[in-house]
Amino acid sequence: MTSKTSLFFPVEDDLKLLRNNLKSLVGTRHPILSAAAEHLFDAGGKHIRPAIVLLVSKATMLEGDITPHHRRLAEITEMIHTASLVHDDIVDEAVLRRNVPTVNSLFDNRIAVLAGDFLFAQSSWYLANLDNLQVVKLLSEVIRDFAEGEISQGINRFDTSLTLDSYLDKSYYKTASLIANSAKSATILSNSSLDIINSIYTYGRCLGLAFQIVDDILDFTSPTKVLGKPAGSDLINGNITAPVLFAMEETPYLAKLIEREFNQEKDIEKALAIVAESKGIQRSQELAKYYALLAIEQLDCLKPSPFSQSLTELVNYVLDRLY
Amino acid sequence: MTSKTSLFFPVEDDLKLLRNNLKSLVGTRHPILSAAAEHLFDAGGKHIRPAIVLLVSKATMLEGDITPHHRRLAEITEMIHTASLVHDDIVDEAVLRRNVPTVNSLFDNRIAVLAGDFLFAQSSWYLANLDNLQVVKLLSEVIRDFAEGEISQGINRFDTSLTLDSYLDKSYYKTASLIANSAKSATILSNSSLDIINSIYTYGRCLGLAFQIVDDILDFTSPTKVLGKPAGSDLINGNITAPVLFAMEETPYLAKLIEREFNQEKDIEKALAIVAESKGIQRSQELAKYYALLAIEQLDCLKPSPFSQSLTELVNYVLDRLY
């Protein structure tokens, strides 16, 4: 398994700079907000999204010589991601994330709403100041996709008629859109060819989908201690993911348990057992691998460099999380 | 007193169009969100902000011939305003607004967070598609100002060291920034001269400040039935406004009551009586009038037209609300 540190080694110094900048970008005028920001940006995030932006930027600029706009884009990407987590945690009434208390639980919903709004607003503002309308449009689309994804997830809870396509759409909105559009924006700032711009978008989309599918598998297979929440939480909350979709195909009784929202004794235990005994996990792994391979293929458009190499390894790292 | 209808008569048809468009802009893909949007856009709002944008647009275009971008700007302005109200109501745990149940009370906090995020996201997206970076920057600034204003209001509750300047800053962030920057954006879309652009910004800023001061006065002087919330709510919640600032100058004992957060019997009654008996209301009225006059002066830059006339009358209407 590739360790996180060696994975991003070509942009390690840049990520260090980014971590320091993020806190100052949020500003220090509001002690509570600063506390929330410190808490958020220190909460053990891997900064995968800004790392991708930085790697794509370096891979597409001569001699890896990136501009301040590329760096700012990476920072904006992490700010948007963080803002979405803060509001997600209110919506999901989450108490822990990565084993660390959420802003809504540590402070309260009021502060969490404001902190998320402030981060979204700051990122919109920094975004506008990149002076590139195309990039502004791409990342505005991402913020819209987040809201869209959260809403359809909220509305489709316990809805067993969800198709694989709708599941993939939802995963795109929730996860892949930010990765794909921020990576694409990096190539636009690099004045890359249309071919590279499109390939990197597809790379981000496929990597994001693989990432989300793996996350959805781990929700079933990881111990609570690692997840920082009970295993099977998604299913218990009515959030139907790839392993459940495949397991329902095999064992239609699972759909019944879900439709009655597990309102009878042992329903949850039965449902989790059905998923575990089905081919749902295996077929989901194959789906994740399919997208991972598709992601790696896209990188053929880039000249070989430590940066493009790292982008390939990142895809493998996402799959490695399964084992 | 000027009636609402006659006030906006030069843009009445445009406002009708805007009302219809707003609902379709939110989209109909999500029944809950559509319900929230219908509820929001029907909730008796006066659409003062988009009316100002439309009036400024018509006043600055030859023969009042405005473009689709001007109309879209007016719609975006109302969407941003509405999004901010939805999140404000979560933060304030408000149950009623304009005597109508709030989204957080009618649905729940989850839906309200999502509905607000979705509206902000939609407006950012439409904003980017105006294809004018300067306008994107101005309105991103507004969204940031909202978060800033809400946060400092949250932090400075019961803080009697608040100065008149900080109160005016907070009022700018909360209210005047959107009016000033959306009106300014309209002149930018009209390719107006720098002189007009700056004067219209100042018009919006001063009108917004007068508007907020009047609102803060009405919170003391209007009956509960008209306000849709108990009179004196701001003070009870520790939100220190112009009438209180002036009353504290006159009667320092008021500060003591506020500092102990009204934790003794009859503290609230005493505080409200002190404000009522002080010159706080009168001095606040004078402050509102000062900004109203300043706003009207700015309109000298415009050619006389029914639109500029309506912009003048709007300022008087804001003051008329006091009587």
XYZ file of C-alpha atoms in Angstrom:
646
model
C 0.000 0.000 0.000
C 1.331 3.402 -0.995
C 1.614 5.693 2.001
C -0.046 9.088 1.850
C 3.241 10.954 2.285
C 5.164 9.322 -0.516
C 2.099 9.523 -2.753
C 2.102 13.298 -2.949
C 5.868 13.772 -2.648
C 6.168 15.918 -5.809
C 3.847 18.534 -4.257
C 4.621 18.026 -0.581
C 6.083 21.499 -0.054
C 3.199 23.044 -1.962
C 0.709 21.257 0.287
C 2.525 22.531 3.363
C 2.217 26.071 2.016
C -1.450 25.446 1.243
C -2.193 24.250 4.779
C -0.700 27.417 6.235
C -2.497 29.644 3.746
C -5.921 28.095 4.297
C -6.120 29.322 7.873
C -5.095 32.854 6.975
C -7.514 32.906 4.021
C -10.387 32.359 6.418
C -9.164 35.380 8.338
C -8.759 36.004 12.015
C -11.347 38.690 12.576
C -13.816 36.283 14.172
C -12.447 34.189 17.028
C -15.242 31.590 16.780
C -14.835 31.266 13.050
C -11.071 31.000 13.369
C -11.553 28.276 15.945
C -13.917 26.455 13.611
C -11.464 26.862 10.731
C -8.470 25.653 12.757
C -10.547 22.724 13.819
C -11.649 21.964 10.262
C -8.339 22.353 8.499
C -6.510 20.398 11.213
C -9.058 17.597 11.352
C -6.811 15.090 9.642
C -7.932 15.775 6.079
C -5.649 14.282 3.443
C -6.001 17.277 1.112
C -6.433 14.897 -1.804
C -8.438 17.418 -3.839
C -5.939 20.295 -3.704
C -3.132 17.761 -4.227
C -4.775 16.717 -7.500
C -5.092 20.367 -8.558
C -1.425 20.978 -7.758
C -0.271 17.790 -9.524
C -2.347 18.560 -12.627
C -1.062 22.146 -12.590
C 2.572 21.016 -12.407
C 2.013 18.278 -14.996
C 0.640 20.798 -17.473
C 3.078 23.698 -16.951
C 6.550 23.824 -18.445
C 9.038 22.416 -15.908
C 6.263 22.255 -13.306
C 6.418 26.022 -12.974
C 2.962 26.875 -11.645
C 1.436 30.338 -11.130
C -0.096 31.922 -8.000
C -3.476 31.371 -9.683
C -2.883 27.605 -9.729
C -2.099 27.703 -6.004
C -5.155 29.818 -5.259
C -7.298 27.350 -7.233
C -6.003 24.506 -5.036
C -6.887 26.514 -1.923
C -10.360 27.346 -3.251
C -10.918 23.657 -4.004
C -10.174 22.691 -0.403
C -12.336 25.560 0.919
C -15.328 24.461 -1.166
C -14.802 20.868 -0.037
C -14.599 21.908 3.608
C -17.673 24.156 3.350
C -19.651 21.263 1.907
C -18.553 18.958 4.744
C -19.681 21.465 7.363
C -23.168 21.749 5.867
C -23.356 17.979 5.171
C -22.742 17.320 8.834
C -25.670 19.562 9.801
C -27.905 17.808 7.279
C -26.793 14.360 8.424
C -26.816 15.399 12.090
C -23.324 13.917 12.255
C -21.452 14.069 15.535
C -18.103 12.728 14.362
C -16.104 12.979 11.132
C -12.775 11.166 10.883
C -13.168 10.446 14.614
C -13.136 14.176 15.354
C -16.236 16.089 16.583
C -18.076 17.974 13.812
C -18.542 21.781 13.902
C -22.277 21.386 14.553
C -21.610 19.130 17.535
C -18.599 21.043 18.888
C -20.188 24.475 18.473
C -23.822 24.354 17.299
C -25.946 24.411 14.138
C -25.945 28.221 14.105
C -22.172 28.466 13.948
C -22.006 25.574 11.483
C -24.449 27.249 9.068
C -22.473 30.498 9.286
C -19.063 28.824 9.024
C -20.158 26.914 5.912
C -21.712 30.021 4.339
C -18.618 32.013 5.101
C -16.339 29.399 3.511
C -18.559 29.185 0.417
C -18.647 32.976 0.205
C -14.881 33.331 0.662
C -14.260 30.732 -2.007
C -16.668 32.471 -4.424
C -14.844 35.690 -3.825
C -11.359 34.261 -4.326
C -12.731 32.435 -7.348
C -13.972 35.649 -8.966
C -10.531 37.119 -8.354
C -8.868 34.417 -10.453
C -10.133 36.598 -13.315
C -11.146 33.639 -15.463
C -14.843 33.393 -16.261
C -14.607 29.812 -17.496
C -13.146 28.705 -14.155
C -15.775 30.678 -12.252
C -18.486 28.865 -14.220
C -16.960 25.415 -13.664
C -16.692 25.826 -9.906
C -20.101 27.505 -9.564
C -21.442 24.390 -11.250
C -19.699 22.290 -8.578
C -21.354 24.180 -5.731
C -24.696 23.696 -7.455
C -23.941 19.990 -7.919
C -23.251 19.615 -4.194
C -26.630 21.041 -3.262
C -28.261 18.949 -5.986
C -26.526 15.763 -4.754
C -27.391 16.334 -1.115
C -30.995 17.064 -1.981
C -31.503 14.004 -4.172
C -29.796 11.881 -1.526
C -32.169 13.304 1.074
C -35.197 12.740 -1.137
C -34.295 9.232 -2.320
C -33.718 7.764 1.129
C -35.159 4.220 1.380
C -36.191 4.454 -2.290
C -35.375 0.998 -3.680
C -36.254 1.996 -7.233
C -32.934 3.877 -7.441
C -31.051 2.773 -10.566
C -27.301 2.316 -10.961
C -27.331 5.359 -13.263
C -28.991 7.548 -10.651
C -26.523 6.259 -8.067
C -23.646 7.252 -10.356
C -25.227 10.669 -10.991
C -25.542 11.226 -7.272
C -21.917 10.150 -6.771
C -20.838 12.544 -9.486
C -22.678 15.440 -7.821
C -21.415 14.601 -4.333
C -17.807 13.715 -5.064
C -16.634 13.571 -8.657
C -17.832 17.001 -9.785
C -15.419 18.930 -7.539
C -12.451 16.702 -8.451
C -13.222 16.769 -12.183
C -13.973 20.477 -12.459
C -11.129 21.696 -10.250
C -8.633 19.518 -12.169
C -10.110 20.791 -15.450
C -9.798 24.359 -14.172
C -6.097 23.770 -13.480
C -5.560 22.811 -17.149
C -7.497 25.889 -18.256
C -5.232 28.097 -16.122
C -2.290 26.293 -17.790
C -3.668 27.118 -21.260
C -3.595 23.404 -22.100
C -4.947 22.002 -25.366
C -8.606 21.034 -25.561
C -7.539 17.383 -25.700
C -5.725 17.650 -22.349
C -8.537 19.720 -20.807
C -11.120 17.066 -21.695
C -8.951 14.103 -20.690
C -8.162 15.624 -17.292
C -11.850 16.313 -16.707
C -12.591 12.647 -17.458
C -9.688 11.587 -15.223
C -11.205 13.572 -12.359
C -14.700 12.273 -13.023
C -13.618 8.620 -13.107
C -11.279 8.978 -10.133
C -14.083 10.680 -8.182
C -16.563 7.929 -9.020
C -14.040 5.203 -8.077
C -13.350 7.106 -4.861
C -17.044 7.310 -3.950
C -17.719 3.649 -4.782
C -14.747 2.612 -2.625
C -16.062 4.811 0.184
C -19.454 3.153 -0.119
C -17.845 -0.306 0.033
C -15.749 0.631 3.065
C -18.909 1.735 4.846
C -19.784 -1.971 4.948
C -16.392 -3.585 5.320
C -14.418 -1.328 7.674
C -14.549 -1.593 11.445
C -16.351 1.238 13.262
C -13.063 2.398 14.763
C -11.590 3.134 11.334
C -14.746 4.705 9.918
C -15.404 6.909 12.922
C -19.081 5.891 12.589
C -20.954 2.550 12.835
C -20.431 0.201 9.882
C -23.432 0.068 7.571
C -24.483 3.633 8.524
C -25.365 4.497 4.948
C -27.844 1.651 4.623
C -29.281 2.253 8.084
C -29.925 5.878 7.068
C -31.617 4.741 3.872
C -28.766 5.875 1.629
C -28.691 3.225 -1.090
C -25.209 2.652 -2.522
C -23.566 0.296 -5.027
C -23.189 -2.760 -2.736
C -26.890 -2.511 -1.816
C -28.013 -2.056 -5.440
C -26.170 -5.222 -6.485
C -27.299 -7.164 -3.400
C -30.947 -6.214 -4.073
C -30.659 -7.627 -7.583
C -29.531 -10.930 -6.087
C -31.850 -10.966 -3.069
C -35.059 -8.967 -3.636
C -36.040 -9.512 0.026
C -33.453 -6.839 0.890
C -35.637 -4.276 -0.904
C -38.555 -5.210 1.358
C -36.501 -4.616 4.486
C -35.415 -1.230 3.146
C -38.905 -0.226 2.017
C -40.292 -0.824 5.487
C -37.388 1.322 6.768
C -36.136 -1.502 9.029
C -39.091 -1.060 11.315
C -39.157 -4.662 12.481
C -36.827 -6.306 14.934
C -33.533 -7.582 13.486
C -34.296 -5.945 10.097
C -30.974 -4.102 10.104
C -28.971 -7.187 11.081
C -30.724 -9.179 8.351
C -30.059 -6.472 5.745
C -26.376 -6.197 6.636
C -26.037 -9.991 6.493
C -27.671 -10.103 3.051
C -25.222 -7.493 1.722
C -22.250 -9.317 3.278
C -23.282 -12.706 1.818
C -24.136 -11.323 -1.633
C -21.814 -10.527 -4.515
C -22.611 -6.833 -3.865
C -19.193 -5.988 -2.438
C -17.329 -7.866 -5.157
C -19.348 -6.341 -7.988
C -18.878 -2.878 -6.482
C -15.130 -3.490 -6.370
C -15.242 -4.357 -10.057
C -17.171 -1.175 -10.780
C -14.597 0.888 -8.872
C -11.787 -0.830 -10.794
C -13.520 -0.086 -14.088
C -13.543 3.637 -13.332
C -10.009 3.517 -11.945
C -8.677 2.019 -15.174
C -10.600 4.551 -17.219
C -9.039 7.314 -15.107
C -5.509 6.014 -15.623
C -5.996 5.748 -19.398
C -6.757 9.467 -19.576
C -3.299 10.308 -18.300
C -1.743 9.183 -21.603
C -2.303 12.748 -22.763
C 0.340 14.023 -20.319
C 4.113 13.980 -20.814
C 5.732 11.518 -18.359
C 6.841 13.359 -15.199
C 6.880 12.774 -11.445
C 3.562 14.663 -11.416
C 1.749 12.472 -13.938
C 3.262 9.436 -12.216
C 1.815 10.620 -8.923
C -1.626 11.101 -10.535
C -1.508 7.452 -11.655
C -0.425 6.247 -8.223
C -3.250 8.192 -6.650
C -5.759 6.085 -8.576
C -4.087 2.913 -7.349
C -4.073 4.284 -3.810
C -7.839 4.758 -3.981
C -8.262 1.095 -4.915
C -5.657 -0.011 -2.349
C -7.889 1.347 0.389
C -10.063 -1.708 -0.249
C -7.390 -4.177 0.838
C -48.074 57.277 2.380
C -47.107 56.035 -1.082
C -48.617 52.638 -1.783
C -46.332 49.780 -2.790
C -48.074 49.323 -6.134
C -47.839 52.871 -7.400
C -44.273 53.113 -6.126
C -42.899 50.602 -8.607
C -45.356 51.345 -11.416
C -42.660 51.960 -14.057
C -41.399 48.393 -13.602
C -44.601 46.660 -12.572
C -44.780 44.400 -15.627
C -41.096 43.556 -15.243
C -41.657 42.554 -11.626
C -44.538 40.310 -12.668
C -42.234 38.594 -15.154
C -39.555 38.297 -12.468
C -41.940 36.646 -9.999
C -42.866 34.006 -12.559
C -39.259 33.430 -13.556
C -37.957 33.032 -10.017
C -39.898 29.832 -9.452
C -38.768 28.278 -12.697
C -35.156 29.316 -12.041
C -35.158 27.222 -8.893
C -36.259 24.293 -11.027
C -38.856 21.652 -10.453
C -36.715 18.561 -10.171
C -37.043 18.390 -6.386
C -40.585 18.509 -5.047
C -39.506 19.532 -1.526
C -37.285 22.270 -2.853
C -40.001 23.501 -5.198
C -42.380 23.591 -2.261
C -39.842 25.577 -0.250
C -39.291 27.936 -3.187
C -43.014 28.483 -3.830
C -43.381 29.156 -0.158
C -40.457 31.586 -0.120
C -41.239 33.528 -3.248
C -44.930 33.754 -2.343
C -44.311 34.811 1.233
C -45.394 38.382 0.658
C -41.975 39.813 -0.182
C -42.076 43.273 -1.688
C -39.248 42.576 -4.142
C -37.736 45.943 -3.318
C -34.197 44.807 -4.218
C -34.942 43.560 -7.738
C -37.212 46.579 -8.245
C -34.237 48.846 -7.539
C -32.096 46.873 -9.993
C -34.795 47.162 -12.670
C -35.340 50.870 -12.031
C -31.602 51.629 -12.121
C -31.292 49.524 -15.286
C -34.095 51.405 -17.022
C -32.843 54.770 -15.758
C -29.410 54.136 -17.238
C -30.372 52.580 -20.602
C -31.503 54.593 -23.605
C -35.316 54.782 -23.577
C -35.393 52.322 -20.684
C -34.502 49.541 -23.099
C -32.946 46.951 -20.774
C -31.183 43.702 -21.752
C -31.866 40.107 -20.637
C -28.718 40.430 -18.489
C -30.309 43.294 -16.532
C -33.370 41.118 -15.895
C -31.242 38.182 -14.857
C -29.310 40.437 -12.470
C -32.590 41.446 -10.821
C -33.527 37.770 -10.427
C -30.126 36.877 -8.992
C -30.456 39.751 -6.511
C -33.755 38.369 -5.210
C -32.350 34.822 -5.081
C -29.345 35.921 -3.001
C -31.644 37.887 -0.709
C -33.962 34.904 -0.287
C -31.081 32.485 0.346
C -29.766 34.765 3.057
C -33.200 34.950 4.720
C -33.483 31.141 4.796
C -30.125 30.750 6.542
C -30.757 33.755 8.820
C -33.911 32.102 10.048
C -31.972 28.960 10.997
C -29.371 31.028 12.804
C -32.025 33.070 14.615
C -34.221 29.996 15.197
C -37.049 32.099 13.771
C -40.475 30.519 13.485
C -42.232 33.305 11.607
C -41.185 35.828 8.981
C -43.740 38.356 7.719
C -46.296 36.352 9.729
C -45.621 33.270 7.571
C -43.864 30.152 8.935
C -40.135 29.996 8.077
C -38.644 27.137 6.023
C -36.832 25.773 9.078
C -40.072 25.657 11.067
C -42.315 24.446 8.212
C -39.866 21.787 7.007
C -36.774 21.431 9.201
C -33.201 22.719 9.570
C -31.920 20.076 7.131
C -34.158 21.256 4.304
C -33.502 24.887 5.181
C -29.713 24.462 5.005
C -30.052 22.705 1.635
C -32.601 25.162 0.247
C -30.372 28.108 1.174
C -27.263 26.432 -0.246
C -29.116 25.574 -3.414
C -30.317 29.158 -3.871
C -26.826 30.549 -3.239
C -25.375 27.995 -5.654
C -27.978 28.709 -8.332
C -27.381 32.418 -8.017
C -23.588 31.956 -8.271
C -24.120 29.925 -11.379
C -26.454 32.403 -13.049
C -24.081 35.147 -11.954
C -21.093 33.515 -13.679
C -23.239 33.238 -16.790
C -23.732 37.002 -16.933
C -20.221 36.897 -18.405
C -19.067 39.972 -16.555
C -16.223 39.421 -14.087
C -16.686 42.784 -12.397
C -20.304 41.944 -11.594
C -19.309 38.469 -10.363
C -16.809 40.094 -8.005
C -19.294 42.655 -6.683
C -21.957 40.075 -5.868
C -19.463 37.553 -4.436
C -18.453 40.347 -2.107
C -22.105 40.707 -1.085
C -22.413 37.023 -0.171
C -19.241 37.342 1.873
C -20.608 40.485 3.549
C -23.770 38.601 4.560
C -21.776 35.892 6.320
C -19.540 38.538 7.865
C -22.545 40.546 9.086
C -24.338 37.547 10.533
C -21.196 36.396 12.300
C -20.370 39.749 13.860
C -23.986 40.105 14.909
C -23.813 36.657 16.511
C -20.543 37.466 18.242
C -21.451 40.947 19.459
C -24.704 39.981 21.137
C -25.165 41.808 24.457
C -21.868 43.647 23.809
C -22.571 47.181 24.987
C -19.197 48.466 23.773
C -20.549 48.398 20.188
C -19.952 51.779 18.548
C -22.220 53.593 16.097
C -19.593 52.931 13.428
C -19.640 49.172 14.050
C -23.427 49.270 14.013
C -23.330 50.987 10.620
C -20.759 48.487 9.327
C -22.953 45.611 10.437
C -25.971 47.257 8.772
C -23.974 47.685 5.595
C -23.017 43.998 5.577
C -26.510 42.781 6.416
C -28.608 45.070 4.228
C -26.898 47.848 2.307
C -24.215 45.772 0.571
C -26.685 43.809 -1.575
C -28.685 46.911 -2.520
C -25.565 48.983 -3.279
C -23.677 46.325 -5.221
C -26.617 45.015 -7.224
C -27.588 48.569 -8.211
C -23.955 49.281 -9.107
C -23.878 46.082 -11.160
C -26.899 47.287 -13.113
C -25.022 50.456 -14.108
C -22.002 48.367 -15.100
C -24.201 46.239 -17.356
C -25.510 49.516 -18.820
C -21.943 50.702 -19.549
C -22.633 53.843 -17.518
C -19.970 56.449 -16.786
C -17.794 56.034 -13.687
C -19.597 59.010 -12.154
C -22.984 57.307 -12.462
C -21.585 53.947 -11.310
C -20.201 55.507 -8.127
C -23.252 57.657 -7.416
C -25.611 54.698 -7.797
C -23.452 52.617 -5.464
C -23.662 55.407 -2.878
C -27.419 55.697 -3.480
C -27.777 51.977 -2.713
C -25.516 52.145 0.321
C -27.355 55.120 1.860
C -30.800 53.754 1.000
C -29.805 50.398 2.525
C -28.556 52.019 5.717
C -31.709 54.157 6.017
C -33.767 51.018 5.398
C -31.987 49.071 8.148
C -32.181 51.922 10.653
C -35.921 52.272 9.974
C -36.308 48.506 10.428
C -34.484 48.716 13.741
C -36.757 51.573 14.867
C -39.889 49.679 13.820
C -38.746 46.724 15.912
C -39.481 48.958 18.919
C -42.442 50.981 17.720
C -44.596 48.555 15.707
C -47.225 46.320 17.212
C -46.421 42.576 17.289
C -49.169 41.937 14.756
C -47.493 44.083 12.123
C -43.962 42.831 12.837
C -44.895 39.163 12.897
C -42.666 38.856 15.992
C -42.742 40.394 19.493
C -41.797 44.086 19.642
C -38.313 44.647 21.027
C -37.113 41.214 19.802
C -33.783 42.604 18.675
C -32.941 43.971 22.104
C -34.227 40.857 23.866
C -31.898 38.771 21.670
C -28.957 41.022 22.500
C -28.857 42.615 19.059
C -27.902 46.216 19.794
C -29.308 48.679 17.256
C -29.393 52.464 16.769
C -32.231 53.254 19.219
C -30.440 51.283 21.941
C -27.060 52.876 21.228
C -28.559 56.360 21.617
C -30.616 55.373 24.661
C -27.503 53.942 26.374
C -25.725 57.267 25.906
C -28.583 58.978 27.723
C -29.221 56.309 30.384
C -26.105 54.223 31.159
C -28.213 51.933 33.390
C -29.587 50.381 30.176
C -26.090 49.006 29.470
C -26.121 47.252 32.838
C -29.400 45.506 32.068
C -28.034 44.366 28.705
C -24.697 43.215 30.124
C -26.440 40.952 32.626
C -28.462 39.624 29.668
C -31.763 40.569 31.326
C -31.327 37.817 33.865
C -33.309 39.549 36.592
C -37.053 39.906 36.820
C -38.540 42.828 34.860
C -35.153 43.603 33.230
C -36.675 43.434 29.758
C -39.648 45.607 30.671
C -37.289 48.145 32.251
C -35.012 48.159 29.198
C -37.891 48.627 26.747
C -39.259 51.467 28.889
C -35.856 53.189 28.939
C -35.630 53.047 25.139
C -39.204 54.310 24.756
C -38.652 57.242 27.131
C -35.249 58.195 25.704
C -34.459 60.253 22.623
C -33.182 56.994 21.018
C -36.076 56.648 18.599
C -35.995 60.293 17.589
C -32.220 60.362 17.086
C -32.434 57.153 15.037
C -35.095 58.763 12.872
C -32.747 61.681 12.283
C -29.954 59.277 11.341
C -32.242 57.480 8.873
C -33.262 60.837 7.386
C -29.611 61.839 7.011
C -28.894 58.755 4.905
C -32.164 59.123 2.996
C -31.258 62.666 1.948
C -27.763 61.560 0.979
C -29.320 58.826 -1.166
C -31.649 61.235 -2.950
C -28.787 63.646 -3.700
C -26.956 60.907 -5.615
C -29.784 60.675 -8.115
C -28.849 64.069 -9.583
C -26.509 62.118 -11.857
C -29.488 60.559 -13.680
C -31.550 62.139 -16.415
C -35.093 62.848 -15.160
C -37.392 59.923 -16.050
C -40.239 57.962 -14.443
C -37.506 55.524 -13.313
C -35.312 58.037 -11.517
C -38.473 59.564 -10.068
C -39.452 56.176 -8.713
C -35.987 55.729 -7.165
C -36.489 59.030 -5.305
C -39.948 58.043 -4.149
C -38.598 54.749 -2.886
C -36.357 56.607 -0.454
C -39.331 58.594 0.807
C -41.339 55.393 1.100
C -38.663 53.931 3.377
C -38.956 56.944 5.673
C -42.762 56.932 5.411
C -42.807 53.496 7.018
C -42.009 55.318 10.262
C -45.255 57.270 10.310
